[in-house]
Amino acid sequence: MVVNAERPGHSLHPGHSERPGPFESPGYAESPGPAEPLRNAGHGRHGRPGHGGVPTGNAQEVARRYQEFSWREARGRSDAHEELSARIGQDQELCELLAGSLPAGDKQQPQLLLAAVRHLDGPHAEQGPRGAVAYGRWREWTIRHWDQVRDVIMRRGTQTNEPARCATLLPLLARLPQPLALLEVGTSAGLCLHPDRYRYAYGPWYGEAGDPAAHAPLVDVGAADSPVVFHCQVQSPGPGAGAAEQGASHVPIRLPEVVWRAGIDLAPLDPVADRDDLRWLQSLVWPGDEARAARLSAAVDAVRAVPRPRIVRGDLIDELPALAAEAPAGATLVVFHTSVLSYLPYARREEFARLVRSVLDGRDGGGHWVSQEHHSVLPWLPLPAHHTPRPDDPLQLTLALDGHPVALTGPHGQSFRPL
């Protein structure tokens, strides 16, 4: 989702200590392999430098960014992205091209380059290069088509829309006073505005490596005709007997009643009406995650025949008050967001938090604020000491209701751990 122009694009684990990554291993120390010389990238129609041999930007920072992305984000999630970003991080000439022809900040995010090449059907688009020779082909193709790749990067953003996050939102939404008026900031394609259009299977916790789809669900709830089922593991708040029963107490037994849906995004997508928007969303799904790609396509099918939500193009702080005022009287207004505020400077996050509280306090009947962000993004949220995240912990988001943490959740809706 695009919410603000000041996107850092770094890992969601800021402040972690440095440690060696896969780019330092012998397996990634091979030469890139045959490739078209970088000078052929030329100035292009953008009038940018970016040919090899002359540093035209902070290439060292770009290299570090790709190395950190490989180690802290792609490792364990996508072998293809882990290797490819590690190799780019050691490729001085390519990093000089990226630094010299892309604006610093969000447009130098590793995800954008990798998705842009996939979007254009570059080599190894699905699985990524394996080995130095394959990387050489990827590198050569990317340089030869650099104008097209750069054009995609400049027009697009990392607008990931994971509808399976509805599985971790549903336990809260189902407990709020009904009916609901949903307003999502950073809505991207708006797929998370349809929690009542999907089906869910909540199962017992089997650890990070467990496959919830392989076990009988604790609770099966949702739209019977939905083409997609989101599986979510539920962990009990503490160890001991009756863990499954404790976990089940946090699982919804019904869908929320939604009477109004709206969202805000700097560059909203419409994957139902625009095939290129759908293709971009699919390009952002990491190679090797076929299940997530299938969920995305099925979720689009699930909302294809229903009325489109009202999506406003603009900045989340500028547009929130007026859009919230359109929510129908008699409905509980829920302002929510997932993995959005990390793209705002800290002062803007605080400004947004004050604005949400003000908007809800000023509404007749009030409303609720549901946030699902990495804990480092909202450090004012209190967390019990025994749940304090550590640098080596699997990435989890903190689900909070009106500023009070209620659960730790998987970033793709795959797990729900009540606090």
Short mmCIF file of C-alpha atoms in Angstrom, two decimals:
data_model
loop_
_atom_site.label_atom_id
_atom_site.label_comp_id
_atom_site.label_asym_id
_atom_site.label_seq_id
_atom_site.Cartn_x
_atom_site.Cartn_y
_atom_site.Cartn_z
CA MET A 1 0.00 0.00 0.00
CA VAL A 2 1.24 3.48 -0.77
CA VAL A 3 0.55 5.94 1.99
CA ASN A 4 3.27 8.58 1.97
CA ALA A 5 6.04 9.70 -0.32
CA GLU A 6 8.69 9.44 2.39
CA ARG A 7 9.18 5.68 2.28
CA PRO A 8 12.41 4.39 3.80
CA GLY A 9 11.98 0.87 2.49
CA HIS A 10 14.28 -0.62 5.10
CA SER A 11 13.73 -3.74 7.16
CA LEU A 12 10.95 -3.69 9.73
CA HIS A 13 13.60 -4.42 12.36
CA PRO A 14 15.31 -1.02 12.77
CA GLY A 15 18.21 -0.75 15.13
CA HIS A 16 19.32 -4.35 14.98
CA SER A 17 22.99 -5.06 15.38
CA GLU A 18 25.00 -5.94 12.32
CA ARG A 19 25.74 -9.58 11.65
CA PRO A 20 27.11 -11.55 8.71
CA GLY A 21 24.66 -12.37 5.97
CA PRO A 22 24.48 -14.85 3.11
CA PHE A 23 26.29 -12.44 0.80
CA GLU A 24 29.45 -13.16 2.81
CA SER A 25 29.34 -16.90 2.23
CA PRO A 26 31.55 -18.55 -0.40
CA GLY A 27 28.48 -19.56 -2.41
CA TYR A 28 27.76 -15.93 -3.26
CA ALA A 29 31.35 -14.89 -3.88
CA GLU A 30 31.38 -15.96 -7.51
CA SER A 31 31.68 -13.37 -10.23
CA PRO A 32 28.35 -12.23 -11.66
CA GLY A 33 28.95 -14.02 -14.93
CA PRO A 34 28.62 -12.72 -18.48
CA ALA A 35 26.68 -9.49 -18.73
CA GLU A 36 26.20 -6.58 -21.04
CA PRO A 37 28.52 -3.72 -20.02
CA LEU A 38 26.80 -1.15 -17.84
CA ARG A 39 27.77 1.67 -20.18
CA ASN A 40 25.05 0.40 -22.53
CA ALA A 41 22.43 1.49 -20.01
CA GLY A 42 23.39 5.00 -21.05
CA HIS A 43 21.41 8.07 -20.16
CA GLY A 44 18.19 6.83 -21.71
CA ARG A 45 15.22 9.08 -22.10
CA HIS A 46 15.43 10.01 -18.42
CA GLY A 47 18.63 11.97 -18.90
CA ARG A 48 20.22 10.24 -15.90
CA PRO A 49 23.85 9.13 -15.77
CA GLY A 50 24.20 5.67 -14.30
CA HIS A 51 26.81 4.10 -16.55
CA GLY A 52 29.45 1.93 -14.90
CA GLY A 53 32.81 3.06 -13.61
CA VAL A 54 31.72 6.47 -12.32
CA PRO A 55 29.91 6.53 -8.98
CA THR A 56 26.93 8.83 -9.51
CA GLY A 57 25.25 8.28 -6.16
CA ASN A 58 25.74 6.48 -2.87
CA ALA A 59 26.37 3.05 -4.34
CA GLN A 60 27.73 1.79 -1.03
CA GLU A 61 24.43 2.58 0.68
CA VAL A 62 22.51 0.81 -2.09
CA ALA A 63 24.74 -2.25 -1.71
CA ARG A 64 24.21 -2.30 2.05
CA ARG A 65 20.48 -2.02 1.55
CA TYR A 66 20.39 -5.08 -0.71
CA GLN A 67 22.62 -7.03 1.65
CA GLU A 68 20.40 -6.25 4.63
CA PHE A 69 17.29 -7.08 2.65
CA SER A 70 18.80 -10.46 1.74
CA TRP A 71 19.71 -11.26 5.33
CA ARG A 72 16.95 -9.71 7.39
CA GLU A 73 13.89 -10.02 5.16
CA ALA A 74 14.35 -12.58 2.37
CA ARG A 75 16.26 -15.20 4.36
CA GLY A 76 13.95 -18.07 5.21
CA ARG A 77 11.10 -16.60 3.18
CA SER A 78 12.30 -16.66 -0.43
CA ASP A 79 15.46 -18.44 -1.57
CA ALA A 80 15.26 -16.64 -4.90
CA HIS A 81 15.08 -13.14 -3.41
CA GLU A 82 17.69 -14.01 -0.79
CA GLU A 83 20.25 -15.03 -3.42
CA LEU A 84 19.42 -12.38 -5.99
CA SER A 85 19.53 -9.47 -3.54
CA ALA A 86 22.76 -10.81 -2.02
CA ARG A 87 24.41 -10.93 -5.45
CA ILE A 88 23.19 -7.42 -6.31
CA GLY A 89 24.64 -6.22 -3.01
CA GLN A 90 28.10 -7.36 -4.15
CA ASP A 91 27.76 -6.03 -7.69
CA GLN A 92 29.44 -2.61 -7.47
CA GLU A 93 28.68 -1.58 -11.04
CA LEU A 94 25.00 -2.45 -10.81
CA CYS A 95 24.72 -0.65 -7.47
CA GLU A 96 26.26 2.41 -9.13
CA LEU A 97 23.60 2.23 -11.83
CA LEU A 98 20.84 2.01 -9.21
CA ALA A 99 22.29 4.83 -7.13
CA GLY A 100 22.80 7.08 -10.13
CA SER A 101 19.50 6.61 -11.93
CA LEU A 102 16.95 6.16 -9.12
CA PRO A 103 16.00 8.80 -6.54
CA ALA A 104 17.25 8.01 -3.06
CA GLY A 105 14.67 6.66 -0.64
CA ASP A 106 11.68 4.53 -1.50
CA LYS A 107 12.54 4.14 -5.20
CA GLN A 108 15.73 2.32 -4.25
CA GLN A 109 13.86 -0.37 -2.31
CA PRO A 110 15.07 -3.85 -3.31
CA GLN A 111 11.45 -5.04 -3.54
CA LEU A 112 10.72 -2.52 -6.27
CA LEU A 113 13.55 -3.57 -8.57
CA LEU A 114 12.88 -7.28 -8.10
CA ALA A 115 9.14 -6.84 -8.70
CA ALA A 116 9.69 -4.58 -11.73
CA VAL A 117 11.82 -7.19 -13.49
CA ARG A 118 9.22 -9.87 -12.74
CA HIS A 119 6.45 -7.54 -13.93
CA LEU A 120 8.24 -7.23 -17.29
CA ASP A 121 8.78 -11.00 -17.58
CA GLY A 122 12.52 -10.76 -17.09
CA PRO A 123 14.60 -13.95 -16.89
CA HIS A 124 14.01 -16.22 -13.90
CA ALA A 125 10.93 -14.16 -13.07
CA GLU A 126 9.30 -16.91 -11.05
CA GLN A 127 12.12 -18.66 -9.24
CA GLY A 128 15.00 -16.20 -9.44
CA PRO A 129 18.52 -16.90 -10.67
CA ARG A 130 20.49 -19.80 -9.24
CA GLY A 131 24.25 -19.55 -9.61
CA ALA A 132 26.60 -17.02 -11.17
CA VAL A 133 25.74 -17.78 -14.80
CA ALA A 134 22.02 -17.38 -14.21
CA TYR A 135 22.64 -14.14 -12.34
CA GLY A 136 24.67 -12.92 -15.30
CA ARG A 137 21.65 -13.47 -17.58
CA TRP A 138 19.36 -11.64 -15.13
CA ARG A 139 21.84 -8.77 -14.87
CA GLU A 140 22.30 -8.50 -18.64
CA TRP A 141 18.56 -8.47 -19.30
CA THR A 142 17.95 -5.86 -16.59
CA ILE A 143 20.63 -3.52 -17.95
CA ARG A 144 19.47 -3.93 -21.54
CA HIS A 145 15.88 -3.11 -20.56
CA TRP A 146 16.80 -0.52 -17.95
CA ASP A 147 14.58 2.24 -19.34
CA GLN A 148 11.51 -0.02 -19.08
CA VAL A 149 12.52 -1.31 -15.65
CA ARG A 150 13.07 2.20 -14.35
CA ASP A 151 9.75 3.34 -15.77
CA VAL A 152 7.92 0.64 -13.79
CA ILE A 153 9.83 1.55 -10.62
CA MET A 154 8.99 5.24 -10.99
CA ARG A 155 5.29 4.57 -11.70
CA ARG A 156 4.72 1.91 -9.06
CA GLY A 157 5.20 1.37 -5.35
CA THR A 158 5.43 -1.56 -2.95
CA GLN A 159 1.66 -1.80 -2.64
CA THR A 160 1.47 -5.27 -1.20
CA ASN A 161 -2.13 -6.18 -0.39
CA GLU A 162 -2.42 -9.34 1.72
CA PRO A 163 -6.11 -10.20 2.13
CA ALA A 164 -5.22 -13.09 4.49
CA ARG A 165 -4.56 -10.44 7.14
CA CYS A 166 -8.33 -10.39 7.53
CA ALA A 167 -7.89 -13.66 9.47
CA THR A 168 -6.10 -11.81 12.28
CA LEU A 169 -8.37 -8.76 12.10
CA LEU A 170 -11.55 -10.84 12.30
CA PRO A 171 -11.29 -11.77 16.01
CA LEU A 172 -11.44 -8.05 16.85
CA LEU A 173 -13.94 -6.98 14.20
CA ALA A 174 -16.43 -9.69 15.14
CA ARG A 175 -16.45 -8.55 18.81
CA LEU A 176 -17.10 -4.87 18.15
CA PRO A 177 -20.64 -3.41 18.25
CA GLN A 178 -22.30 -4.16 14.92
CA PRO A 179 -22.80 -3.04 12.18
CA LEU A 180 -19.37 -1.75 11.14
CA ALA A 181 -18.15 1.07 8.92
CA LEU A 182 -14.61 0.12 7.85
CA LEU A 183 -12.03 2.73 6.88
CA GLU A 184 -8.57 1.45 5.95
CA VAL A 185 -5.58 3.76 5.56
CA GLY A 186 -2.97 2.53 3.12
CA THR A 187 -5.59 0.35 1.50
CA SER A 188 -3.75 -0.46 -1.74
CA ALA A 189 -6.27 -2.57 -3.69
CA GLY A 190 -8.83 -2.58 -0.86
CA LEU A 191 -8.94 -6.37 -0.48
CA CYS A 192 -8.79 -6.13 3.33
CA LEU A 193 -12.02 -4.11 3.30
CA HIS A 194 -13.96 -7.32 2.61
CA PRO A 195 -13.50 -9.52 5.70
CA ASP A 196 -17.07 -10.74 5.30
CA ARG A 197 -16.45 -12.04 1.75
CA TYR A 198 -13.88 -14.70 2.68
CA ARG A 199 -13.81 -18.00 4.53
CA TYR A 200 -11.48 -18.81 7.44
CA ALA A 201 -10.10 -21.94 9.08
CA TYR A 202 -8.65 -21.33 12.55
CA GLY A 203 -6.53 -24.20 13.82
CA PRO A 204 -4.30 -25.01 16.80
CA TRP A 205 -0.73 -23.71 16.97
CA TYR A 206 1.86 -26.03 15.44
CA GLY A 207 4.85 -23.69 15.49
CA GLU A 208 6.28 -21.55 12.74
CA ALA A 209 6.89 -24.60 10.52
CA GLY A 210 3.45 -26.07 11.05
CA ASP A 211 0.98 -26.28 8.22
CA PRO A 212 -2.48 -25.31 9.52
CA ALA A 213 -4.09 -26.56 6.33
CA ALA A 214 -3.00 -30.10 7.22
CA HIS A 215 -5.00 -30.20 10.45
CA ALA A 216 -8.68 -30.12 11.27
CA PRO A 217 -9.58 -26.50 12.08
CA LEU A 218 -10.74 -25.38 15.49
CA VAL A 219 -13.29 -23.15 13.84
CA ASP A 220 -14.45 -22.86 10.24
CA VAL A 221 -16.28 -19.60 9.67
CA GLY A 222 -17.14 -17.32 6.78
CA ALA A 223 -18.83 -17.03 3.43
CA ALA A 224 -19.79 -20.49 2.24
CA ASP A 225 -19.38 -19.59 -1.43
CA SER A 226 -16.00 -17.92 -1.06
CA PRO A 227 -13.35 -19.13 -3.55
CA VAL A 228 -10.64 -18.60 -0.93
CA VAL A 229 -10.05 -19.99 2.58
CA PHE A 230 -7.53 -18.27 4.86
CA HIS A 231 -5.84 -20.59 7.38
CA CYS A 232 -4.66 -19.15 10.69
CA GLN A 233 -2.92 -20.86 13.61
CA VAL A 234 -4.12 -19.74 17.04
CA GLN A 235 -1.85 -20.04 20.03
CA SER A 236 -3.08 -20.00 23.61
CA PRO A 237 -1.92 -17.08 25.79
CA GLY A 238 0.21 -19.43 27.87
CA PRO A 239 1.47 -23.05 28.05
CA GLY A 240 -0.26 -25.83 29.86
CA ALA A 241 -3.32 -28.02 29.64
CA GLY A 242 -6.28 -26.78 27.70
CA ALA A 243 -4.17 -24.75 25.31
CA ALA A 244 -6.43 -25.52 22.36
CA GLU A 245 -9.50 -24.50 24.34
CA GLN A 246 -7.83 -21.24 25.40
CA GLY A 247 -6.92 -20.52 21.80
CA ALA A 248 -10.43 -21.29 20.63
CA SER A 249 -11.83 -18.63 22.96
CA HIS A 250 -10.13 -15.99 20.82
CA VAL A 251 -11.53 -17.24 17.51
CA PRO A 252 -14.62 -15.58 16.00
CA ILE A 253 -17.74 -17.66 15.48
CA ARG A 254 -19.41 -15.26 13.05
CA LEU A 255 -18.62 -12.70 10.40
CA PRO A 256 -18.95 -8.98 11.07
CA GLU A 257 -21.80 -7.04 9.50
CA VAL A 258 -20.19 -4.40 7.28
CA VAL A 259 -22.42 -1.62 5.96
CA TRP A 260 -19.79 0.82 4.66
CA ARG A 261 -16.24 0.43 3.29
CA ALA A 262 -13.71 3.09 2.40
CA GLY A 263 -9.97 3.50 2.08
CA ILE A 264 -7.16 5.99 1.51
CA ASP A 265 -4.04 5.46 -0.60
CA LEU A 266 -1.60 7.64 -2.51
CA ALA A 267 -1.95 5.39 -5.56
CA PRO A 268 -4.89 2.99 -5.15
CA LEU A 269 -5.11 -0.11 -7.31
CA ASP A 270 -8.12 -1.81 -8.85
CA PRO A 271 -7.17 -5.42 -9.61
CA VAL A 272 -10.77 -6.26 -10.58
CA ALA A 273 -11.05 -3.73 -13.40
CA ASP A 274 -7.39 -3.23 -14.32
CA ARG A 275 -5.42 -6.33 -15.34
CA ASP A 276 -2.13 -4.44 -15.09
CA ASP A 277 -2.88 -3.54 -11.46
CA LEU A 278 -3.54 -7.22 -10.72
CA ARG A 279 -0.34 -8.18 -12.51
CA TRP A 280 1.62 -5.69 -10.40
CA LEU A 281 0.20 -7.12 -7.18
CA GLN A 282 1.15 -10.60 -8.38
CA SER A 283 4.66 -9.38 -9.21
CA LEU A 284 5.07 -8.23 -5.61
CA VAL A 285 4.41 -11.75 -4.29
CA TRP A 286 7.82 -13.27 -3.64
CA PRO A 287 9.00 -16.17 -5.82
CA GLY A 288 8.35 -19.55 -4.29
CA ASP A 289 5.23 -18.45 -2.39
CA GLU A 290 2.70 -20.08 -4.68
CA ALA A 291 0.13 -20.34 -1.89
CA ARG A 292 0.14 -16.58 -1.36
CA ALA A 293 -0.14 -15.93 -5.09
CA ALA A 294 -3.13 -18.28 -5.25
CA ARG A 295 -4.76 -16.54 -2.25
CA LEU A 296 -4.39 -13.17 -3.94
CA SER A 297 -6.05 -14.31 -7.17
CA ALA A 298 -8.84 -16.07 -5.29
CA ALA A 299 -9.49 -13.02 -3.10
CA VAL A 300 -9.85 -10.85 -6.21
CA ASP A 301 -12.37 -13.37 -7.54
CA ALA A 302 -14.22 -13.27 -4.21
CA VAL A 303 -14.89 -9.52 -4.48
CA ARG A 304 -15.30 -9.32 -8.25
CA ALA A 305 -19.10 -9.20 -8.21
CA VAL A 306 -19.62 -6.97 -5.16
CA PRO A 307 -19.77 -3.15 -5.08
CA ARG A 308 -16.38 -1.46 -4.99
CA PRO A 309 -15.39 0.33 -1.77
CA ARG A 310 -15.00 4.09 -1.83
CA ILE A 311 -11.25 4.64 -2.25
CA VAL A 312 -9.82 8.16 -1.95
CA ARG A 313 -6.50 9.00 -3.57
CA GLY A 314 -4.35 11.10 -1.26
CA ASP A 315 -2.35 11.34 1.96
CA LEU A 316 -3.73 9.43 4.93
CA ILE A 317 -3.55 12.38 7.33
CA ASP A 318 -4.96 14.93 4.90
CA GLU A 319 -7.89 12.79 3.80
CA LEU A 320 -8.89 10.97 6.99
CA PRO A 321 -11.21 13.53 8.68
CA ALA A 322 -13.41 14.19 5.63
CA LEU A 323 -13.68 10.53 4.67
CA ALA A 324 -14.46 9.43 8.23
CA ALA A 325 -17.27 12.01 8.30
CA GLU A 326 -18.98 10.09 5.46
CA ALA A 327 -19.41 6.94 7.57
CA PRO A 328 -23.12 6.32 8.18
CA ALA A 329 -24.63 7.17 11.54
CA GLY A 330 -25.52 4.16 13.65
CA ALA A 331 -22.53 2.13 12.46
CA THR A 332 -19.36 1.59 14.50
CA LEU A 333 -16.55 3.37 12.65
CA VAL A 334 -13.35 1.29 12.61
CA VAL A 335 -10.19 2.99 11.35
CA PHE A 336 -7.58 0.28 10.69
CA HIS A 337 -4.22 -0.32 9.03
CA THR A 338 -1.61 -3.07 8.65
CA SER A 339 2.13 -2.58 8.03
CA VAL A 340 1.63 1.03 6.95
CA LEU A 341 3.06 3.41 9.52
CA SER A 342 6.63 2.16 9.10
CA TYR A 343 6.68 4.23 5.91
CA LEU A 344 6.03 7.46 7.82
CA PRO A 345 8.62 9.50 9.73
CA TYR A 346 8.20 9.15 13.48
CA ALA A 347 6.67 12.62 13.90
CA ARG A 348 4.03 11.82 11.26
CA ARG A 349 3.16 8.58 13.05
CA GLU A 350 2.51 10.52 16.24
CA GLU A 351 0.48 13.08 14.29
CA PHE A 352 -1.58 10.28 12.74
CA ALA A 353 -2.22 8.68 16.16
CA ARG A 354 -3.46 12.00 17.56
CA LEU A 355 -5.66 12.54 14.49
CA VAL A 356 -7.30 9.10 14.70
CA ARG A 357 -8.14 9.61 18.37
CA SER A 358 -9.51 13.07 17.63
CA VAL A 359 -11.66 11.84 14.74
CA LEU A 360 -13.12 8.98 16.78
CA ASP A 361 -13.67 11.11 19.90
CA GLY A 362 -15.52 13.69 17.82
CA ARG A 363 -17.85 11.15 16.22
CA ASP A 364 -21.31 10.67 17.68
CA GLY A 365 -21.08 7.25 19.27
CA GLY A 366 -17.31 7.15 18.94
CA GLY A 367 -15.51 4.34 17.16
CA HIS A 368 -12.39 2.19 17.32
CA TRP A 369 -8.80 2.24 16.07
CA VAL A 370 -7.31 -1.12 15.04
CA SER A 371 -3.59 -1.14 14.23
CA GLN A 372 -1.49 -4.10 13.08
CA GLU A 373 2.13 -2.96 12.87
CA HIS A 374 5.58 -4.12 13.89
CA HIS A 375 6.11 -3.09 17.50
CA SER A 376 9.14 -0.92 16.66
CA VAL A 377 6.86 1.33 14.60
CA LEU A 378 4.61 2.23 17.56
CA PRO A 379 6.98 2.15 20.55
CA TRP A 380 4.45 3.85 22.81
CA LEU A 381 2.36 0.66 22.81
CA PRO A 382 2.98 -1.24 26.07
CA LEU A 383 3.97 -4.89 25.69
CA PRO A 384 4.30 -7.41 28.52
CA ALA A 385 7.96 -7.99 29.31
CA HIS A 386 7.83 -11.69 28.42
CA HIS A 387 6.59 -10.80 24.94
CA THR A 388 9.27 -8.23 24.17
CA PRO A 389 10.49 -9.00 20.63
CA ARG A 390 14.15 -9.93 20.14
CA PRO A 391 16.21 -9.29 16.99
CA ASP A 392 16.24 -12.99 16.04
CA ASP A 393 12.50 -13.55 16.59
CA PRO A 394 10.32 -14.35 13.58
CA LEU A 395 8.71 -11.21 12.24
CA GLN A 396 5.40 -10.62 14.00
CA LEU A 397 3.03 -7.68 14.10
CA THR A 398 1.36 -6.25 17.19
CA LEU A 399 -2.42 -6.13 16.85
CA ALA A 400 -3.83 -3.34 19.01
CA LEU A 401 -7.31 -2.01 19.76
CA ASP A 402 -7.47 1.68 20.63
CA GLY A 403 -3.78 1.70 21.50
CA HIS A 404 -3.86 -1.44 23.66
CA PRO A 405 -2.04 -4.56 22.37
CA VAL A 406 -4.24 -7.65 22.15
CA ALA A 407 -2.21 -10.14 20.08
CA LEU A 408 0.96 -10.89 18.14
CA THR A 409 0.13 -11.84 14.57
CA GLY A 410 1.87 -13.26 11.52
CA PRO A 411 2.53 -10.60 8.85
CA HIS A 412 0.48 -12.57 6.31
CA GLY A 413 -2.36 -13.49 8.64
CA GLN A 414 -0.96 -16.96 9.29
CA SER A 415 -0.89 -16.83 13.09
CA PHE A 416 -2.66 -15.21 16.03
CA ARG A 417 -1.12 -15.23 19.52
CA PRO A 418 -3.28 -13.49 22.15
CA LEU A 419 -1.49 -11.39 24.77
#
